[in-house]
Amino acid sequence: MMSVFMDLNVLFSADRSRLQSLVETAAHLGFSTVAINYVYESTTKMKQEVPSPVPINELIGQLPVVQGRSRPIKVLNRLTVVMSEASHFRPNDAEYRAFDLLAVQPTTEKLFHTTCMLCDIDIICISVTEKLPFFFKRAPINGAIDRGVMFEVSYASALRDSTMRRYTITNAVCLMESCKGKNVIVSSAAEKALELRGPYDIINLGALFGLSDADSKEAVSSNCRAVLLHAETRKTASGIVYTRNSQQEALQDCAGSEAPAAKRPKPT
């Protein structure tokens, strides 16, 4: 059976032609699914609005057909929250529910622990543009694995700059030592088509990150599929809670409006 490859991190660009080129190249390289990633970073000095995903049919005219397959590429929307405070992540807000996938990039050890153990998300991003300010600990990583959350390492930064290449490899190896290659996805975080690499190139790259051949292949195929299934389950579960709350409020409203009517004497 042929593997289904995915790249769940292609950076959003307001430049439509650049985004079209990214998606076309991904399809040509054999990726069946890509996720357009909107990055949200709120700071105490400057509050930003959570971005709204642009409908796919407005971003890309005609979806290209995947190389070696007879169907067009599937394009999803993803939100990544760069979290410097726990209050920055509000998954119950309506703006968050507009995205197919939810990811968090924690910036401190405490937030990494919180993200692993508590946050209702699909992906935890590992920084590749700086030396990590903390060490990975087994307990929170195992907590995330038990909850079905994936850790993401991206490679495009490593192609741009030798310093970032060093950070990417060092941080990835530290992660693999703690998670033993489990629950890892490798994505591009590409800004332009030239930064994309084919699935088998990424599988080879996995060796530099400390992944076995089997784990490298899973990092661009079955683990990505697990992310999509996790996201569906998360959205369904939160949808049920949201619907139940709405139904309870509606019932309370009905009960409140019917209360005076209950006092009327029954007609004889």
GROMACS .gro file of C-alpha atoms in nm, residues 70-71 184 187 239 256 263:
model
    7
   70SER     CA    1  -0.568   1.087  -0.952
   71ARG     CA    2  -0.709   1.320  -0.689
  184VAL     CA    3   0.683   1.320   1.595
  187SER     CA    4   0.703   1.963   0.846
  239GLY     CA    5  -1.870   2.076   1.954
  256GLY     CA    6  -3.769   3.114   3.262
  263LYS     CA    7  -4.911   3.000   3.764
   0.00000   0.00000   0.00000
